[in-house]
Coordinates of C-alpha atoms and ligand atoms in Angstrom, one line a residue:
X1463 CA 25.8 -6.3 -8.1
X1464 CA 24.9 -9.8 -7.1
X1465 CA 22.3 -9.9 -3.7
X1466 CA 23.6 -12.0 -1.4
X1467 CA 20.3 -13.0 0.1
X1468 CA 17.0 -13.6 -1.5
X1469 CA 13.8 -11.6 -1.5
X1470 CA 12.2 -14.0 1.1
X1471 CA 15.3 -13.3 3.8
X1472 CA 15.4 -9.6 3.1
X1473 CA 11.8 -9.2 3.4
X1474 CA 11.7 -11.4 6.5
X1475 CA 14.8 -9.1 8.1
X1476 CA 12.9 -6.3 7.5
X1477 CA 9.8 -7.7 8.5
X1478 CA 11.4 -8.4 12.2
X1479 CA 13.1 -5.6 12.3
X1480 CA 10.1 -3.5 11.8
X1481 CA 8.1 -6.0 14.0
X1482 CA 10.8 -5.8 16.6
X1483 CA 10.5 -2.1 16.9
X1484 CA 7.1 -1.6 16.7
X1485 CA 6.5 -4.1 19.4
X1486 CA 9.4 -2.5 21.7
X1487 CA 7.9 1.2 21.2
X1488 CA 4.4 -0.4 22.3
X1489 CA 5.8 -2.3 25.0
X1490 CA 7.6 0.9 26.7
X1491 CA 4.2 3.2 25.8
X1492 CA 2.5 0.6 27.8
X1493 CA 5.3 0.5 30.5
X1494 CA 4.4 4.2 30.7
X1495 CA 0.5 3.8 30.8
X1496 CA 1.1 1.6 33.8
X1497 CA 3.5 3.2 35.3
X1498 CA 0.9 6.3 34.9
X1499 CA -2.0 4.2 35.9
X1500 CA -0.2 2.7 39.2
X1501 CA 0.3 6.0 40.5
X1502 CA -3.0 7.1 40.2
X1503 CA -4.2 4.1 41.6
X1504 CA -1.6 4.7 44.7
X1505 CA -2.3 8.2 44.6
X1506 CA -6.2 7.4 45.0
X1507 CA -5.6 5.4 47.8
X1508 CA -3.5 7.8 49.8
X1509 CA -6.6 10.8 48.9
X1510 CA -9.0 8.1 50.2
X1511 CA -6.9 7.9 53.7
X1512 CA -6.3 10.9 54.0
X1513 CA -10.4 11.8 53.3
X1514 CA -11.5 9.4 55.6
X1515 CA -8.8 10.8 58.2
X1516 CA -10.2 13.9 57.4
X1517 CA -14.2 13.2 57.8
X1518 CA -13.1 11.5 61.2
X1519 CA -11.8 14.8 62.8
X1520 CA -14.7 17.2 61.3
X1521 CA -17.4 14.6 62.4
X1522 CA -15.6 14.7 65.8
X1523 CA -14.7 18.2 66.2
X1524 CA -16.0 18.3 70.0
X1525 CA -13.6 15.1 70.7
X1526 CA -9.9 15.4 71.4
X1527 CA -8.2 15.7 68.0
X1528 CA -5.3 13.6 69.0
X1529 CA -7.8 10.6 70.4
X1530 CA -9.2 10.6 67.3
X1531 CA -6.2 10.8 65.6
X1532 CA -4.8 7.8 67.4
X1533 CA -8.2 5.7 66.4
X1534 CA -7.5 6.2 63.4
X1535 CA -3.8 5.4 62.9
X1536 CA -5.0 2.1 64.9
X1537 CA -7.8 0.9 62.7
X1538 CA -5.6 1.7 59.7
X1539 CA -2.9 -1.0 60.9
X1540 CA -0.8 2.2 62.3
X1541 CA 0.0 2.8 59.0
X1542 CA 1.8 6.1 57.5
X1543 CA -0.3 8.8 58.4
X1544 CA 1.0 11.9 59.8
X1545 CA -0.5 15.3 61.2
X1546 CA 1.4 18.6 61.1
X1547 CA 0.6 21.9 61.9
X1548 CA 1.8 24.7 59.0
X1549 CA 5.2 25.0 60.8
X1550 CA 6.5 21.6 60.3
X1551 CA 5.7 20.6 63.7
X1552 CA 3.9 17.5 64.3
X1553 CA 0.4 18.4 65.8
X1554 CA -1.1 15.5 66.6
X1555 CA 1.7 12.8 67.1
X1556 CA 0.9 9.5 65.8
X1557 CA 1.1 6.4 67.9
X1558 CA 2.8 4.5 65.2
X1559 CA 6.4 4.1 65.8
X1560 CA 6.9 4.0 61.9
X1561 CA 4.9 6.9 61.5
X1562 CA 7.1 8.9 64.1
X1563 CA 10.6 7.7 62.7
X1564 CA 9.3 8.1 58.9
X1565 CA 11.3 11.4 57.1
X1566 CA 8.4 13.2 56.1
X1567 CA 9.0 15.6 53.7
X1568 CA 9.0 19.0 55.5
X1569 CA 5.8 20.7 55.1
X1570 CA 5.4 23.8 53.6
X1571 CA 2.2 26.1 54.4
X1572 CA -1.1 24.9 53.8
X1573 CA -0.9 25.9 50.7
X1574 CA -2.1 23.3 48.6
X1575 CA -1.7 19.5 48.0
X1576 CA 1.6 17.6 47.4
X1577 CA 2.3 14.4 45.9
X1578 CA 5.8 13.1 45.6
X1579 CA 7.9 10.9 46.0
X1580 CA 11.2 10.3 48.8
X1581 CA 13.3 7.5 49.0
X1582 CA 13.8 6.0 53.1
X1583 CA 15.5 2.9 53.9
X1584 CA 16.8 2.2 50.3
X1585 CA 13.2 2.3 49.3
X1586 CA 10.8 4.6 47.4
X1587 CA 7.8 6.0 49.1
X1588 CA 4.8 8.2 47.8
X1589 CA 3.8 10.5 50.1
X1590 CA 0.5 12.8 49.1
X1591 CA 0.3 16.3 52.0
X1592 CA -3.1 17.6 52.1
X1593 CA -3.9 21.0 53.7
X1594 CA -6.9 20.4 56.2
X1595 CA -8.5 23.5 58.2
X1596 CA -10.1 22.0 61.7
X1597 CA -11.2 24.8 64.4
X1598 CA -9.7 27.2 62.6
X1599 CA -6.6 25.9 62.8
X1600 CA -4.2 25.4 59.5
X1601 CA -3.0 21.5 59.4
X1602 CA -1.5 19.6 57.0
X1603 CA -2.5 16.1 57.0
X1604 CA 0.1 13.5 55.0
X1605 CA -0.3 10.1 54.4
X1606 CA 2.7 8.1 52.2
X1607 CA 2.9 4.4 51.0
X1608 CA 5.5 1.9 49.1
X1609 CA 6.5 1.9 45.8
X1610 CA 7.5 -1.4 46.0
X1611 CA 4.4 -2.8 44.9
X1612 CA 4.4 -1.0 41.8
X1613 CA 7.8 -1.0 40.8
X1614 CA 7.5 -5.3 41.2
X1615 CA 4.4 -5.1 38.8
X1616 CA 6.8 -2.8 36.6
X1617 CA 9.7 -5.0 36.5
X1618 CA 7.9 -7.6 35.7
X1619 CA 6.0 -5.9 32.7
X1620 CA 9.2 -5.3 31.6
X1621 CA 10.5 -8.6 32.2
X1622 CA 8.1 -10.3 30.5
X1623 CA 8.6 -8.0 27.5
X1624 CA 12.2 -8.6 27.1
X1625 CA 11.3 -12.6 27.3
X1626 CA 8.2 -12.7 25.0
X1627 CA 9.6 -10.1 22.3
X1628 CA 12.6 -12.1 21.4
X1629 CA 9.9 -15.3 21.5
X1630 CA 7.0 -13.9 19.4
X1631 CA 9.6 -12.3 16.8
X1632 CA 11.1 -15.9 16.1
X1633 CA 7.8 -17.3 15.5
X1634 CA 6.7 -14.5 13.6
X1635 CA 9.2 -14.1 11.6
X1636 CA 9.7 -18.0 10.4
X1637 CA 6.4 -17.6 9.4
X1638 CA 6.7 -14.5 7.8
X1639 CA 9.5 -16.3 5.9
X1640 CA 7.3 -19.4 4.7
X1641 CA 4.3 -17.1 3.9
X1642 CA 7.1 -15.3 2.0
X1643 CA 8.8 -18.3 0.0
X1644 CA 5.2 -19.2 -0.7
X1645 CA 4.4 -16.3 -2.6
X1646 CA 7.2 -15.9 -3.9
X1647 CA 7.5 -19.7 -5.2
X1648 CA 6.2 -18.4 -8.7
X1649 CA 9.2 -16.9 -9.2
X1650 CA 11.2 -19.9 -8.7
X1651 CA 8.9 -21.6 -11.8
X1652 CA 9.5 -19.3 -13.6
X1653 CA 12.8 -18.9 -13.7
X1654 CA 13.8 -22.3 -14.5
X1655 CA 11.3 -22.3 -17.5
X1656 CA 12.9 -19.1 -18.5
X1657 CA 16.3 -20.7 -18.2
X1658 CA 15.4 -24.5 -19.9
X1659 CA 13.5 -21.9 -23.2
X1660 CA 15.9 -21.2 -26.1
X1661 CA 16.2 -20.5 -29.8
X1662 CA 15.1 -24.1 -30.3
X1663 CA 12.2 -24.3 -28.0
X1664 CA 10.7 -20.6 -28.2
X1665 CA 7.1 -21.6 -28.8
X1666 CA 7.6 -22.9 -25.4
X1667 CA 5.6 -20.1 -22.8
X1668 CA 6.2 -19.2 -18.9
X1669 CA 3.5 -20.9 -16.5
X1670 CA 0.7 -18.6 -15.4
X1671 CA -0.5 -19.1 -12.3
X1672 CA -4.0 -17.4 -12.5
X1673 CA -3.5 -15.3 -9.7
X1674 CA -3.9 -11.9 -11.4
X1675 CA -1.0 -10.5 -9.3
X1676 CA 2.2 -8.5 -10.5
X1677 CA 4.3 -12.1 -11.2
X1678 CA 1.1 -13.2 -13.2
X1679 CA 1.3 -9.9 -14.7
X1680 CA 4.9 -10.1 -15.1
X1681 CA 5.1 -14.4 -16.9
X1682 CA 2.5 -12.8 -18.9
X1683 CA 4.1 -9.9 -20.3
X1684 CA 7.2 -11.9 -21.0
X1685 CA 5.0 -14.6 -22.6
X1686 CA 3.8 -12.0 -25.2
X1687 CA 7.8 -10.7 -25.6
X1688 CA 8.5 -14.6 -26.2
X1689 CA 5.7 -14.5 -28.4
X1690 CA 7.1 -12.1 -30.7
X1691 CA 10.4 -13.5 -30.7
X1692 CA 9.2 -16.7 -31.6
X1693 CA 7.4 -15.0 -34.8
X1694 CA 10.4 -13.1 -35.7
X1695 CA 12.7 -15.9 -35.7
X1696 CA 10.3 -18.0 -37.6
X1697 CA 10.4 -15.5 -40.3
X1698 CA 14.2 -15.2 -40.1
X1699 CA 14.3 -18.7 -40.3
X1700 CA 11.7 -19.3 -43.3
X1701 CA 13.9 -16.0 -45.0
X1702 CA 16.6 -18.7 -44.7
X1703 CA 14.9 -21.5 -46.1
X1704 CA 13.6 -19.6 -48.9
X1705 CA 16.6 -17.7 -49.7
X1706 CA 18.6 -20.9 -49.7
X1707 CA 16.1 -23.1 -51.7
X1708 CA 16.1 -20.4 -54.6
X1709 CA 19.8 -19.9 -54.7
X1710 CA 20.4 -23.7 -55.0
X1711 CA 18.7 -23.6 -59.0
X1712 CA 21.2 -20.3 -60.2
X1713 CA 23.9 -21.7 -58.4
X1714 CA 23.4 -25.5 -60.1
X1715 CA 23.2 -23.4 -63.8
X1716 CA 26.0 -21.9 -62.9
X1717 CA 28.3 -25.3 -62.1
X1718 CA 26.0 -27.4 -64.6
X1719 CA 27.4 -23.9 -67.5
X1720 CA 31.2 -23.9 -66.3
X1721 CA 30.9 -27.6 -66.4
X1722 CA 30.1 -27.7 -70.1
X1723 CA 32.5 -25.0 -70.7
X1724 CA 35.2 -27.0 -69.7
X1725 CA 34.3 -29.9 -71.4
X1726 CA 35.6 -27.9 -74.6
X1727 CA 38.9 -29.4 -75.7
X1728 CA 40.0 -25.8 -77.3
X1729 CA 39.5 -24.1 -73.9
X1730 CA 42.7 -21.7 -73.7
X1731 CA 44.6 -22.7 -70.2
X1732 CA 43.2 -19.1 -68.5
X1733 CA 39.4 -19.9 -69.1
X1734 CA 39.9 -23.2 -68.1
X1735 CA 41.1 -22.2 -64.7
X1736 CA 39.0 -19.5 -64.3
X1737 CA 35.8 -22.3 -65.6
X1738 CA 37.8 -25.1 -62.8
X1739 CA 37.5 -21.9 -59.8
X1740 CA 34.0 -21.5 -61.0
X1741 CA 33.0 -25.5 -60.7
X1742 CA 35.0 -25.7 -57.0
X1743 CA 33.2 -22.7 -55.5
X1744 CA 29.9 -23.3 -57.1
X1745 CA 30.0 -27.0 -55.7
X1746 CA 31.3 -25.3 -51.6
X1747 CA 27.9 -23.3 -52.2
X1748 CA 25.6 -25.5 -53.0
X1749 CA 27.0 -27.5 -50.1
X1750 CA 26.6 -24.2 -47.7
X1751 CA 23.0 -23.9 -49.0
X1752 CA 22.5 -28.0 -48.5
X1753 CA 23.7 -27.1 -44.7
X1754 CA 21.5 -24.2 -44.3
X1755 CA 18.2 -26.0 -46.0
X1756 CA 18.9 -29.1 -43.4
X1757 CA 18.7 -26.5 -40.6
X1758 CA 15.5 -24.5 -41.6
X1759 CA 13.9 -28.0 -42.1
X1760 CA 15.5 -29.2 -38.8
X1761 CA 14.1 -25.4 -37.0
X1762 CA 10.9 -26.4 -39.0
X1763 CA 11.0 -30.0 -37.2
X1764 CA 9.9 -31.4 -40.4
X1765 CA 11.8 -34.4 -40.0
X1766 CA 10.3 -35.2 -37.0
X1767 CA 8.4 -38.5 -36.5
X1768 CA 10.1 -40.2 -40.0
X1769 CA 12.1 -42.7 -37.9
X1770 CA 12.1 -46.4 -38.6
X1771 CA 15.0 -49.1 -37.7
X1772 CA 17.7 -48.6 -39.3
X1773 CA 20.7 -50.9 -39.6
X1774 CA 23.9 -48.6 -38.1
X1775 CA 26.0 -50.7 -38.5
X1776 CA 26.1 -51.1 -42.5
X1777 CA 25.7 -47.1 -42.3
X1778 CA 28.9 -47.3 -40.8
X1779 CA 30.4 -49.8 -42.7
X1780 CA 29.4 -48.2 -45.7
X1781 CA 30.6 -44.4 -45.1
X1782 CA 34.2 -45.9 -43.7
X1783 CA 34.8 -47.5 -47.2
X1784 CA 34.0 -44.1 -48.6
X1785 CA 36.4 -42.3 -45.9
X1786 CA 39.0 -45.2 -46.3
X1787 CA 40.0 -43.6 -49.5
X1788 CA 40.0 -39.8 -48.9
X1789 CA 42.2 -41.0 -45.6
X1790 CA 44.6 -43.0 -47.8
X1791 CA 44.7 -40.1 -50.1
X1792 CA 45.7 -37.5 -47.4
X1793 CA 48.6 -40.1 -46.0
X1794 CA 46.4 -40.5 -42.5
X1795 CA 45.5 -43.9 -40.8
X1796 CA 41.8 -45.1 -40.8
X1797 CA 41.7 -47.8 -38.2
X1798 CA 38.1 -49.5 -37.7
X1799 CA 36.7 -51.9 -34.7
X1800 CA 33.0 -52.1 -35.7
X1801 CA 30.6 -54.6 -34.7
X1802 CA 27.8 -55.7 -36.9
X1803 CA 24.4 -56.1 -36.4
X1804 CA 23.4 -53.0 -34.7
X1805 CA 20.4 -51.3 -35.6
X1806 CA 18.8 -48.4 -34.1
X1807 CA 15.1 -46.0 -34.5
X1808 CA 16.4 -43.5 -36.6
X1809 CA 16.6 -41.7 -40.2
X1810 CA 18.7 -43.4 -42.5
X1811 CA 20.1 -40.5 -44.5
X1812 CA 20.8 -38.5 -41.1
X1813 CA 22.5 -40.8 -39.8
X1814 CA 24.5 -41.1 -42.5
X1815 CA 25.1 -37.3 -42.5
X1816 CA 25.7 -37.2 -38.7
X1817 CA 28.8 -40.4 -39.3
X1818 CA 30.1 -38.7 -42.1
X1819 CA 30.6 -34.9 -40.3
X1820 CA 32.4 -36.5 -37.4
X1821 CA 34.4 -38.7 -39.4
X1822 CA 35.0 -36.0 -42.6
X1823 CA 36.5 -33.6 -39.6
X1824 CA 38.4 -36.3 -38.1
X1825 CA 40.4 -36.5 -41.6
X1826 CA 40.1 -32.6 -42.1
X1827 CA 41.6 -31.4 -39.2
X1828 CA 44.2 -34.1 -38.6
X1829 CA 47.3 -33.7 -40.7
X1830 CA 49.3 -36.5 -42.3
X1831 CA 50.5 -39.3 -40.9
X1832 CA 48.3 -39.0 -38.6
X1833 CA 45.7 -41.5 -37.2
X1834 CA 42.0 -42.4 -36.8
X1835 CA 40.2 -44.6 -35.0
X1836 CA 36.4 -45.4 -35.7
X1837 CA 34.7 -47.6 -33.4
X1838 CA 30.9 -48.9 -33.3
X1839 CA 30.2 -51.0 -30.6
X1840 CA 27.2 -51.9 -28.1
X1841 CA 27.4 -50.5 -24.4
X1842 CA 23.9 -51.8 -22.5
X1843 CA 21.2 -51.0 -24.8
X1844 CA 23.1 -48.5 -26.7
X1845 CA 25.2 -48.4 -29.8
X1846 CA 28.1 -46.4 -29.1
X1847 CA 30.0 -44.8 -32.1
X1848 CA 33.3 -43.2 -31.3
X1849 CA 35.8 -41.1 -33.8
X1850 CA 39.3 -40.1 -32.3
X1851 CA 41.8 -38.7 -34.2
X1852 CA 45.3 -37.3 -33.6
X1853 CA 44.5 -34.1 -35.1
X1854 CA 44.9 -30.4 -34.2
X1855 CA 42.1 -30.8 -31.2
X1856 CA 40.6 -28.1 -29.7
X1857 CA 41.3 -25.1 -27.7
X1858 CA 39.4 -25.7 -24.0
X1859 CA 37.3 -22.2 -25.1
X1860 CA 36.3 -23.3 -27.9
X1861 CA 34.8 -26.6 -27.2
X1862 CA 31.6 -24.8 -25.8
X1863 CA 31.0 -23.5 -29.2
X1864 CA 31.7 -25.8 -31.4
X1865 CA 28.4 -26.5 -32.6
X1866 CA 26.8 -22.8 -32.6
X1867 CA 26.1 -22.6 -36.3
X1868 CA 29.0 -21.0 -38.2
X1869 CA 31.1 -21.3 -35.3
X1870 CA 34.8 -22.2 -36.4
X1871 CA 37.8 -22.4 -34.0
X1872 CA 40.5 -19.5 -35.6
X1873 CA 43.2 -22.2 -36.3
X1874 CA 40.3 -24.1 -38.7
X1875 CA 39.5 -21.1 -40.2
X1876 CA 43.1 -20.2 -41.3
X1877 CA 43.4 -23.5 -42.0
X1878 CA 40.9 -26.2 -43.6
X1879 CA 37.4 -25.4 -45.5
X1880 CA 34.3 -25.2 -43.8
X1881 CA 31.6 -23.6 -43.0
X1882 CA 31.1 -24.1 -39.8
X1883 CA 27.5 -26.0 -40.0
X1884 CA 28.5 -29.2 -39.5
X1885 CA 28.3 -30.0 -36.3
X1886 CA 25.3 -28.0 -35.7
X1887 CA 23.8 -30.3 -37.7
X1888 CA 25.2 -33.4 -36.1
X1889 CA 23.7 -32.2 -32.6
X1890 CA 20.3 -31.8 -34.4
X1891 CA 20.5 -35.1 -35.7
X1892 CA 21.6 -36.8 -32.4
X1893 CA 18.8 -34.7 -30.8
X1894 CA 16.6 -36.0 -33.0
X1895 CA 17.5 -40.0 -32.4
X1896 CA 17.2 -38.9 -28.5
X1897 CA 21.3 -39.7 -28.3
X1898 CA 23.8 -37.9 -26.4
X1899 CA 27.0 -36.3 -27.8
X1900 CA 29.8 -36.1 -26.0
X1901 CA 33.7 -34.7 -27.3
X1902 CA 36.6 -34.8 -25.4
X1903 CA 39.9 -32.7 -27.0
X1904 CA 43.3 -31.7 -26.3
X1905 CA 45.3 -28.9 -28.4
X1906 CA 47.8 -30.8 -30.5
X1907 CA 47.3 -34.4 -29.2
X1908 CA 43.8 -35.2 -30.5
X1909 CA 39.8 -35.1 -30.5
X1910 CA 37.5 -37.9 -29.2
X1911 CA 33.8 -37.6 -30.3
X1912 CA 31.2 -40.2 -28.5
X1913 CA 27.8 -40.6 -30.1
X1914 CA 25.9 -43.3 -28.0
X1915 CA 22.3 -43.9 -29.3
X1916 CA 19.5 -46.4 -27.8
X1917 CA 19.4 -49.7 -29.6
X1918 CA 16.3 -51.2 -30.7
X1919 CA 17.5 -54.7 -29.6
X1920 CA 20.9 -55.2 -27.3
X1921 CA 23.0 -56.7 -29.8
X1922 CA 26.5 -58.0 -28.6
X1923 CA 28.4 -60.0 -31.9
X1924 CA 31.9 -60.5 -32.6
X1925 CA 33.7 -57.4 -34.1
X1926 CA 33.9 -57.4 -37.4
X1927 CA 37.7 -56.0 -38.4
X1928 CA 38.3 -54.0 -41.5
X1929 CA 41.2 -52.0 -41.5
Ligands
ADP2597 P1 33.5 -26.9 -40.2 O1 32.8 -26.8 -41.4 O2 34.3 -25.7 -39.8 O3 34.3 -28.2 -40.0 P2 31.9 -28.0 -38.0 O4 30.6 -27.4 -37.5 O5 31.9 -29.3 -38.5 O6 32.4 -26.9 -39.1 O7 33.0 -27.8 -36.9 C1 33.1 -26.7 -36.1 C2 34.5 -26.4 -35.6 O8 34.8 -27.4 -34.7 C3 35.5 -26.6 -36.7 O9 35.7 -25.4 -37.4 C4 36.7 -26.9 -35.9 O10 37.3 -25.8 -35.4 C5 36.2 -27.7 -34.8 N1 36.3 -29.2 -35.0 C6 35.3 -30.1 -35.3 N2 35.8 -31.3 -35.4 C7 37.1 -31.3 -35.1 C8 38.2 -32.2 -35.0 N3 38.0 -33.5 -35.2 N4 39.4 -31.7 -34.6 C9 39.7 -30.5 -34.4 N5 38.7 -29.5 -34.5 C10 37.5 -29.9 -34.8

């Protein structure tokens, strides 16, 4: 199934993802620490009162408790401080009025020391009760404070956490993306290298970047893959050659043998057909081998860098008088607009080839009366030769393959001789001069083929009729 999102995104979701709960769980462990670390620090405070309230009465046993006592709760800023005896009663009432009207938590027996919390007024209070024997009397002294400190500081941890989180993960996570893309941009390369290397180009290799890592590892594993393909194709392809080169001698005895044979005037009428069959398929052979030997020397590139200037123009010219008769033969209308004059960078006898295959299917798969229209004229620096015919055309899923090697449309097949090489050796040739091939075609209304190939000179001149 096709990912909708690349590696970068996914990894960068999962990334924040990951980030985002990592940094929530640490945010509410710290919340907790704190949290924890407030209340000690509260619950510190309130055992420091209470000692101090404490040392006060011991180191003033022989003094009224409750003078002391009121000293106290004054120099504290008649804070929360409370004295009761072990049945609830207060023993020593405190001059503070908020200490009088604050709900104490009953206390029960001096049993040991309390710390909780109560809620008074609609707000929370800590309050820590600490037994306390003074003249052997049981007394439980109680001192309580505000949460509201904390719980501020709490809020705003939290606060902050909530507004940094979503912050921090943005900027984490776009640069999580671009370190991502980053390493990732290898991939990228070589995939469009991968894509632009084919049968034709497969000495071509994947870029390695030098890195040592697994997409290193990876280019260079399919480099070595490539590697082997390119040898095994280079021996299919010098099989081909070979095989076709040493057929063409048997083959040529064979035709040259009927040949002679037939040349006998006291030939009975069977042989003689059977010699005429002989002579017809030796001579569709020997051009199928022809075909096949221009394509292992076009795989083998041997043509390559043979190009002079060549004059088009008479190529042309010269093939049309040739197709002039085969057309008037069949019944079909040659009509020619060529302009003269036009020469190119190419190789004469391939350019020949490559005007003849366009024009020699124009006639084949166009039936009588039909018509066909050559043109050769100069567009900008390039000459332009154009073929269109009123022919069978082409069915739209074929036209992708019509010049695979040995690719032939079914109704050709049934239909018209070929082998199907031709116009894989037309795109060679137009690769080779650097032009571009174009065909248009509709089923049963016609085929347009447009060869335009750089000029070595612009050369606009007065066309030159022939029809
Ligand atoms: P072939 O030997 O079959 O002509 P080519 O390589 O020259 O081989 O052409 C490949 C196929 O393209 C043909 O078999 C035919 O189906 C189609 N084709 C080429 N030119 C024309 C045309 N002018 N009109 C219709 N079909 C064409």
């Amino acid at each position: 199934m096709r990912q909708r999102f690349s590696i970068s995104l996914r990894l960068t979701l999962w990334f924040g993802v990951l980030l985002f709960l990592g940094w929530m769980l640490f945010g509410t462990l710290m919340w907790f620490n704190l949290q924890h670390t407030l209340t000690s620090e509260r619950r510190g405070t309130l055992e420091r009162r209470i000692d101090r309230l404490e040392s006060l009465l011991v180191d003033n046993a022989e003094r009224d408790p409750n003078q002391s006592f009121a000293d106290f709760a004054h120099a504290t800023g008649n804070g929360l401080v409370e004295i009761f005896d072990t049945g609830g009663q207060r023993a020593f009432p405190s001059p503070s009025t908020a200490a009088s009207t604050f709900p104490w938590p009953t206390p029960v027996g001096p049993t040991r020391k309390s710390f909780q919390q109560i809620e008074s007024g609609g707000q929370r209070y800590w309050v820590l009760a600490q037994p306390f024997l003074l003249s052997g009397h049981n007394y439980i002294l109680c001192a309580a404070a505000p949460e509201t400190g904390n719980q501020l500081v709490l809020d705003n941890f939290w606060r902050g956490l909530w507004i940094s989180v979503p912050f921090f993960l943005l900027i984490s996570s776009g640069a999580g993306y671009w370190i991502s893309r980053r390493a990732l941009r290898p991939v990228d390369l070589i995939a469009a290298k991968a894509r632009s290397i084919s049968i034709l180009n497969l000495s071509e290799r994947l870029p390695l970047s030098g890195t040592g890592d697994e997409l290193e590892r990876l280019a260079q594993t399919c480099n070595e893959m490539l590697g082997r393909l390119d040898a095994a194709v280079a021996r299919i392809k010098q099989f081909t050659a070979d095989a076709s080169h040493e057929l063409r001698g048997p083959l040529t005895f064979n035709r040259t043998a009927a040949e002679v044979a037939l040349r006998n005037p006291e030939l009975d009428p069977i042989s003689r057909v059977a010699f005429e069959e002989i002579v017809a398929e030796a001579a569709k052979a020997t051009t199928l081998l022809e075909d096949m030997l221009t394509l292992a020397r076009a795989d083998a590139n041997s043509l390559a860098g043979a190009l002079e200037p060549v004059d088009l123009a008479a190529i042309v010219a010269e093939t049309c008088d040739v197709a002039q008769r085969i057309a008037n033969e069949r019944g079909l209308e040659l009509s020619l607009s060529l302009h003269a004059d036009i020469s190119v960078i190419g190789d004469a006898a391939s350019l020949r080839r490559l005007v003849w295959i366009v024009l020699d299917n124009a006639m084949k798969y166009t039936n009588a009366p039909g018509r066909i229209t050559v043109k050769l004229h100069t567009h900008g620096h390039d000459a332009v030769f154009e073929v269109n015919d009123t022919g069978i055309g082409i069915a739209q899923s074929d036209l992708p393959h019509i010049f695979e090697r040995f690719y032939r449309a079914d109704r050709s097949r049934s239909e018209v001789e070929g082998s199907g090489l031709g116009l894989a050796i037309a795109r060679w040739i137009v690769e080779l001069h650097h032009a571009q091939f174009t065909v248009a075609s509709v089923e049963n209304v016609g085929t347009a083929f447009h060869i335009s190939l750089p000029t070595i000179h612009p050369a606009p001149t007065i066309p030159e009729q022939c029809e």
